[in-house]
Tab-separated table of C-alpha atoms and ligand atoms in Angstrom:
chain	number	residue	atom	x	y	z
D	1	MET	CA	11.915	-4.182	-10.255
D	2	SER	CA	11.144	-1.111	-12.390
D	3	GLU	CA	14.151	0.542	-14.033
D	4	ALA	CA	12.159	3.728	-14.556
D	5	LEU	CA	11.313	3.970	-10.888
D	6	PRO	CA	14.427	3.338	-8.815
D	7	TYR	CA	14.328	1.469	-5.518
D	8	PRO	CA	13.790	4.014	-2.722
D	9	LEU	CA	16.763	3.583	-0.402
D	10	GLU	CA	14.901	4.922	2.616
D	11	GLY	CA	11.404	3.582	3.236
D	12	VAL	CA	8.833	5.570	5.211
D	13	VAL	CA	6.210	4.421	7.713
D	14	SER	CA	3.470	6.921	8.576
D	15	TRP	CA	2.503	5.776	12.063
D	16	ASN	CA	-0.765	7.253	13.324
D	17	MET	CA	0.115	6.364	16.887
D	18	ASN	CA	-2.970	7.824	18.576
D	19	THR	CA	-6.345	9.363	17.879
D	20	THR	CA	-6.063	11.618	20.919
D	21	CYS	CA	-5.615	15.334	20.421
D	22	ASN	CA	-5.782	18.412	22.610
D	23	TYR	CA	-7.467	20.401	19.794
D	24	ARG	CA	-10.796	19.896	18.037
D	25	CYS	CA	-10.310	21.647	14.708
D	26	SER	CA	-13.565	22.052	12.770
D	27	TYR	CA	-11.940	20.594	9.623
D	28	CYS	CA	-10.113	17.686	11.301
D	29	THR	CA	-10.313	14.609	9.085
D	30	GLN	CA	-10.450	12.494	12.250
D	31	ARG	CA	-13.415	14.184	13.828
D	32	PHE	CA	-15.684	11.311	12.830
D	33	VAL	CA	-13.468	8.496	14.107
D	34	GLU	CA	-15.137	6.219	16.585
D	35	SER	CA	-13.042	7.365	19.512
D	36	ARG	CA	-10.666	10.277	19.987
D	37	ALA	CA	-9.134	8.612	23.032
D	38	ARG	CA	-7.073	5.777	21.607
D	39	TRP	CA	-3.352	5.317	21.512
D	40	ALA	CA	-0.811	2.648	20.684
D	41	ARG	CA	-0.282	0.646	23.873
D	42	ASP	CA	2.156	-2.104	22.956
D	43	LEU	CA	5.074	0.251	22.304
D	44	PRO	CA	7.748	-2.499	22.598
D	45	GLY	CA	5.815	-4.517	19.981
D	46	PHE	CA	5.702	-1.577	17.566
D	47	LEU	CA	9.366	-0.741	18.135
D	48	ALA	CA	10.398	-4.347	17.478
D	49	ALA	CA	8.278	-4.431	14.304
D	50	PHE	CA	9.745	-1.191	12.934
D	51	ALA	CA	13.306	-2.180	13.832
D	52	ALA	CA	12.802	-5.462	11.931
D	53	LEU	CA	11.780	-3.786	8.650
D	54	PRO	CA	14.193	-4.634	5.834
D	55	GLY	CA	16.690	-1.901	4.919
D	56	ASP	CA	16.677	1.726	5.941
D	57	TRP	CA	13.522	3.401	7.262
D	58	GLU	CA	12.088	6.658	8.501
D	59	ILE	CA	9.218	6.525	10.985
D	60	LYS	CA	6.922	9.506	10.622
D	61	LEU	CA	4.887	9.941	13.785
D	62	SER	CA	1.437	11.462	13.638
D	63	GLY	CA	-1.942	11.072	15.258
D	64	GLY	CA	-4.151	12.808	16.471
D	65	GLU	CA	-1.426	14.758	18.155
D	66	PRO	CA	1.550	12.458	18.823
D	67	PHE	CA	3.052	14.588	21.615
D	68	VAL	CA	-0.004	13.816	23.798
D	69	HIS	CA	0.657	10.050	23.535
D	70	PRO	CA	1.733	9.111	27.087
D	71	GLY	CA	4.809	7.231	25.825
D	72	PHE	CA	5.736	9.619	23.038
D	73	LEU	CA	9.220	10.745	24.000
D	74	SER	CA	10.270	7.322	25.206
D	75	ALA	CA	9.100	5.822	21.879
D	76	VAL	CA	11.069	8.495	20.004
D	77	GLY	CA	14.180	7.629	22.012
D	78	GLU	CA	13.782	3.898	21.352
D	79	LEU	CA	13.203	4.388	17.624
D	80	ALA	CA	16.254	6.637	17.366
D	81	ARG	CA	18.374	4.142	19.322
D	82	ALA	CA	17.302	1.464	16.829
D	83	GLY	CA	18.903	3.602	14.077
D	84	LEU	CA	15.609	4.761	12.545
D	85	ARG	CA	15.089	8.300	11.325
D	86	VAL	CA	12.233	9.864	13.290
D	87	SER	CA	9.956	12.566	11.897
D	88	VAL	CA	6.798	14.054	13.357
D	89	VAL	CA	3.648	15.855	12.281
D	90	THR	CA	2.553	17.965	15.245
D	91	ASN	CA	0.277	20.867	16.104
D	92	PHE	CA	3.279	22.292	17.996
D	93	SER	CA	1.370	22.756	21.237
D	94	ALA	CA	3.928	20.790	23.274
D	95	SER	CA	6.107	22.739	25.690
D	96	ASP	CA	9.460	24.148	24.590
D	97	ASP	CA	11.130	21.576	26.868
D	98	GLU	CA	9.338	18.640	25.215
D	99	LEU	CA	10.095	19.952	21.742
D	100	ARG	CA	13.751	20.458	22.639
D	101	ARG	CA	13.891	16.928	24.053
D	102	PHE	CA	12.511	15.597	20.749
D	103	ALA	CA	15.300	17.437	18.905
D	104	GLU	CA	17.925	16.025	21.273
D	105	LEU	CA	16.656	12.457	20.985
D	106	THR	CA	16.658	12.569	17.172
D	107	ALA	CA	19.904	14.529	16.762
D	108	ALA	CA	21.933	11.576	15.445
D	109	ARG	CA	19.586	11.084	12.502
D	110	PRO	CA	17.158	13.991	12.425
D	111	GLY	CA	14.015	13.839	10.335
D	112	LEU	CA	11.290	16.219	9.252
D	113	VAL	CA	9.301	18.208	11.771
D	114	SER	CA	6.055	19.310	10.183
D	115	ALA	CA	4.487	21.993	12.383
D	116	SER	CA	0.762	22.352	11.658
D	117	LEU	CA	-0.596	25.832	12.231
D	118	HIS	CA	-4.238	25.639	13.310
D	119	LEU	CA	-5.621	29.140	13.078
D	120	GLU	CA	-8.688	28.232	15.170
D	121	TYR	CA	-6.349	27.720	18.135
D	122	VAL	CA	-3.092	29.606	17.691
D	123	ASP	CA	-2.011	33.140	16.912
D	124	PRO	CA	0.438	33.042	13.973
D	125	GLU	CA	2.923	35.374	15.698
D	126	VAL	CA	3.042	33.104	18.755
D	127	PHE	CA	3.544	30.172	16.389
D	128	VAL	CA	6.406	31.867	14.505
D	129	ALA	CA	8.144	32.545	17.817
D	130	ARG	CA	7.727	28.954	19.027
D	131	VAL	CA	8.913	27.356	15.798
D	132	SER	CA	11.859	29.760	15.632
D	133	ARG	CA	12.916	28.809	19.169
D	134	PHE	CA	12.692	25.114	18.282
D	135	ARG	CA	14.819	25.644	15.168
D	136	GLU	CA	17.763	26.492	17.441
D	137	HIS	CA	17.790	22.853	18.557
D	138	HIS	CA	16.544	20.847	15.579
D	139	ARG	CA	19.110	19.750	13.004
D	140	GLY	CA	16.709	18.220	10.464
D	141	THR	CA	14.140	19.676	8.089
D	142	LEU	CA	11.397	21.914	9.400
D	143	CYS	CA	8.258	23.227	7.756
D	144	VAL	CA	5.000	24.895	8.727
D	145	THR	CA	1.731	23.698	7.196
D	146	CYS	CA	-1.763	25.184	7.227
D	147	VAL	CA	-5.091	23.772	6.059
D	148	ALA	CA	-6.642	25.983	3.376
D	149	THR	CA	-10.158	26.219	4.742
D	150	ARG	CA	-12.410	28.812	3.130
D	151	ASP	CA	-11.960	30.965	6.252
D	152	ALA	CA	-8.177	30.645	6.102
D	153	LEU	CA	-7.768	31.118	2.346
D	154	PRO	CA	-7.822	34.941	2.329
D	155	ARG	CA	-5.047	34.959	4.951
D	156	LEU	CA	-2.705	32.441	3.369
D	157	ALA	CA	-0.712	34.701	1.040
D	158	ALA	CA	0.116	37.058	3.913
D	159	LEU	CA	0.957	34.105	6.138
D	160	ALA	CA	3.269	32.710	3.469
D	161	GLN	CA	5.081	36.054	3.415
D	162	ARG	CA	5.282	36.176	7.191
D	163	PHE	CA	6.833	32.710	7.409
D	164	ALA	CA	9.194	33.465	4.530
D	165	ALA	CA	10.347	36.575	6.429
D	166	ALA	CA	11.106	34.324	9.392
D	167	ASP	CA	13.002	31.994	7.017
D	168	LEU	CA	10.458	29.212	7.584
D	169	ARG	CA	9.100	26.993	4.830
D	170	PHE	CA	5.306	27.260	4.548
D	171	LYS	CA	3.068	24.713	2.827
D	172	VAL	CA	-0.666	24.686	2.298
D	173	GLN	CA	-2.919	21.662	2.488
D	174	PRO	CA	-6.338	21.538	0.802
D	175	GLU	CA	-9.324	20.992	3.082
D	176	LYS	CA	-11.082	17.641	2.794
D	177	GLN	CA	-14.698	16.813	3.570
D	178	ASP	CA	-16.108	13.316	3.244
D	179	ARG	CA	-12.719	12.009	2.083
D	180	ASP	CA	-12.345	14.364	-0.871
D	181	VAL	CA	-10.941	17.811	-1.416
D	182	ILE	CA	-13.668	20.437	-1.095
D	183	ASP	CA	-15.052	21.967	-4.252
D	184	TYR	CA	-12.868	25.069	-4.470
D	185	ALA	CA	-13.981	27.838	-6.829
D	186	PRO	CA	-11.615	28.595	-9.762
D	187	HIS	CA	-10.123	31.674	-8.049
D	188	GLU	CA	-9.565	29.645	-4.887
D	189	ARG	CA	-7.790	26.927	-6.869
D	190	GLU	CA	-5.635	29.574	-8.486
D	191	LEU	CA	-4.646	30.934	-5.100
D	192	LEU	CA	-3.839	27.461	-3.786
D	193	LEU	CA	-1.684	26.701	-6.794
D	194	SER	CA	0.107	30.042	-6.468
D	195	LEU	CA	1.047	28.893	-2.959
D	196	GLY	CA	2.473	25.631	-4.303
D	197	GLY	CA	-0.598	23.379	-4.197
D	198	HIS	CA	-0.827	20.530	-1.686
D	199	ASN	CA	2.463	20.479	0.258
D	200	GLU	CA	4.311	22.177	-2.632
D	201	THR	CA	3.499	19.372	-5.090
D	202	GLY	CA	2.063	21.855	-7.605
D	203	MET	CA	-1.209	19.901	-7.495
D	204	ILE	CA	-4.382	20.209	-5.431
D	205	ALA	CA	-5.725	16.672	-5.774
D	206	ALA	CA	-3.313	14.392	-7.606
D	207	ASN	CA	-4.685	11.562	-9.731
D	208	LEU	CA	-1.867	9.037	-10.136
D	209	GLY	CA	-4.076	6.074	-10.992
D	210	GLY	CA	-2.320	3.450	-13.073
D	211	ARG	CA	1.222	4.590	-12.306
D	212	LEU	CA	3.698	2.321	-10.643
D	213	CYS	CA	4.146	3.195	-6.982
D	214	TRP	CA	6.408	1.798	-4.280
D	215	ALA	CA	3.759	2.322	-1.592
D	216	GLY	CA	3.149	-1.056	0.019
D	217	ALA	CA	6.824	-1.961	-0.298
D	218	ARG	CA	8.761	1.164	0.751
D	219	TYR	CA	5.893	3.225	2.189
D	220	LEU	CA	3.032	2.200	4.440
D	221	ILE	CA	0.452	3.499	6.879
D	222	VAL	CA	0.194	1.945	10.340
D	223	ASP	CA	-2.521	2.843	12.840
D	224	HIS	CA	-2.529	2.792	16.660
D	225	VAL	CA	-3.430	-0.914	16.809
D	226	GLY	CA	-0.883	-1.979	14.181
D	227	GLU	CA	-3.145	-2.328	11.146
D	228	ALA	CA	-1.056	-1.631	8.034
D	229	TYR	CA	-2.191	-0.468	4.608
D	230	ARG	CA	-0.397	0.479	1.454
D	231	CYS	CA	-1.197	4.199	1.757
D	232	TYR	CA	-3.935	6.532	2.984
D	233	PRO	CA	-6.379	5.924	0.100
D	234	ALA	CA	-5.890	2.167	0.568
D	235	ARG	CA	-6.797	2.484	4.251
D	236	ARG	CA	-9.751	4.723	3.447
D	237	TYR	CA	-11.256	2.068	1.172
D	238	ARG	CA	-9.987	-0.882	3.243
D	239	ARG	CA	-8.045	-2.289	0.293
D	240	GLU	CA	-4.430	-3.418	-0.117
D	241	TYR	CA	-4.199	-4.476	3.520
D	242	LEU	CA	-0.669	-5.492	4.538
D	243	GLY	CA	-1.613	-7.249	7.797
D	244	ASN	CA	-0.914	-6.204	11.371
D	245	VAL	CA	2.670	-5.235	12.231
D	246	LEU	CA	2.223	-6.715	15.716
D	247	ASP	CA	1.697	-10.275	14.460
D	248	GLU	CA	2.696	-12.719	11.748
D	249	THR	CA	0.016	-11.490	9.326
D	250	PHE	CA	2.194	-8.527	8.319
D	251	GLU	CA	3.797	-8.769	4.896
D	252	LEU	CA	5.452	-6.030	2.873
D	253	ARG	CA	5.354	-6.086	-0.896
D	254	LEU	CA	8.641	-6.446	-2.725
D	255	ASP	CA	8.049	-4.383	-5.871
D	256	PRO	CA	6.175	-1.319	-7.059
D	257	VAL	CA	2.691	-1.976	-8.399
D	258	ALA	CA	0.138	0.199	-10.186
D	259	CYS	CA	-1.877	2.725	-8.189
D	260	GLU	CA	-5.583	1.830	-7.895
D	261	TYR	CA	-6.906	5.225	-6.815
D	262	ASP	CA	-7.983	8.399	-8.538
D	263	TYR	CA	-6.985	10.718	-5.679
D	264	CYS	CA	-3.601	10.500	-3.973
D	265	ASN	CA	-3.187	12.613	-0.864
D	266	CYS	CA	0.068	10.863	0.135
D	267	THR	CA	2.709	13.488	-0.484
D	268	VAL	CA	5.514	11.318	0.957
D	269	PRO	CA	5.574	8.885	-2.020
D	270	GLN	CA	5.019	11.792	-4.398
D	271	GLN	CA	7.965	13.775	-3.042
D	272	ARG	CA	10.367	10.889	-2.407
D	273	GLY	CA	10.412	9.528	-5.939
D	274	MET	CA	8.268	6.512	-5.034
D	275	VAL	CA	5.750	7.262	-7.784
D	276	ASP	CA	6.528	8.987	-11.069
D	277	ILE	CA	4.460	12.162	-10.949
D	278	THR	CA	5.986	13.355	-14.227
D	279	ALA	CA	4.708	10.391	-16.248
D	280	ALA	CA	1.851	10.922	-18.676
D	281	PRO	CA	-1.585	10.673	-17.051
D	282	ALA	CA	-2.689	7.099	-16.929
D	283	ALA	CA	-5.777	5.579	-18.444
D	284	PRO	CA	-8.483	4.952	-15.830
D	285	THR	CA	-7.440	2.055	-13.657
D	286	LYS	CA	-9.744	-0.898	-13.303
D	287	GLY	CA	-11.206	-0.701	-9.846
D	288	ALA	CA	-10.159	2.880	-9.251
D	289	ARG	CA	-12.813	5.097	-7.840
L	1	LIG	S1	-4.586	19.397	15.658
L	1	LIG	FE1	-4.721	17.965	13.936
L	1	LIG	S2	-5.440	16.026	14.851
L	1	LIG	FE2	-5.844	17.672	16.321
L	1	LIG	S3	-7.955	18.293	15.923
L	1	LIG	FE3	-6.616	19.664	14.740
L	1	LIG	S4	-6.465	18.698	12.713
L	1	LIG	FE4	-7.247	17.138	14.128
L	2	LIG	S1	-2.701	6.698	-3.898
L	2	LIG	FE1	-0.641	7.586	-3.986
L	2	LIG	S2	0.561	6.452	-2.483
L	2	LIG	FE2	-1.297	5.269	-2.894
L	2	LIG	S3	-0.703	3.824	-4.497
L	2	LIG	FE3	-1.560	5.635	-5.502
L	2	LIG	S4	0.189	6.959	-5.957
L	2	LIG	FE4	0.855	5.452	-4.459
């Protein structure tokens, strides 16, 4: 085990539990997936697999839009009853009642609610009001995110001020096309960095190749059929497969190992101390793209 990179006490699973969504954002990274109508069906199997993970874990639910999964709230309740922290990435289109129920179910061990503002669908003032109402019930962390498309970019500074005035944390996320961050012009990069970079990491497209990372041991990505990968880049390139959480093929790593990728869009490991983002840039990693 690395002394320089302490063991992360709480592991994190990013569970993309469905591909279904009630929006069709023009920049959605899932718009090319084979089907936008799929969701995790064997919920008891997933719940048993997550409850059996070694140590302490947070399950971060995303999709698609997780609130449109037909078993969403019952899955949240079961995960919380199993002692897991439950977080969610949502477009915040669920009803106030459903959102309040989520807060109630997770109250014993609340997680992060990441509310994605999609300007193609929602008026920011309506969004501020909805998130503010939800905050009355939610005891965990709450933030608003927005994808920095070229159309959205000129509005982001004002939006950041508006959310700050409402005492809401606002993070920007670079737009991706064909797996990579779009080719922002220098002044656009400057603006993005002035807003904190990708999810307040201070970077737009992090290259952490060669650095030790706990992803694969204390962080993993699971899709709606149970396929598990070390992290998002690993899944994108179909490398570092961890097996399927619904059967005996699943195996977590035990230690941190070097990152094989030249673009890390996984801000969970970056922000939870699972990879040392302060270390000197690494030499190109063999096999990294
Ligand atoms: S809300 Fe999210 S998942 Fe749904 S279409 Fe928009 S970007 Fe894609
Ligand atoms: S891409 Fe990011 S999460 Fe994946 S191994 Fe590299 S540093 Fe870790």
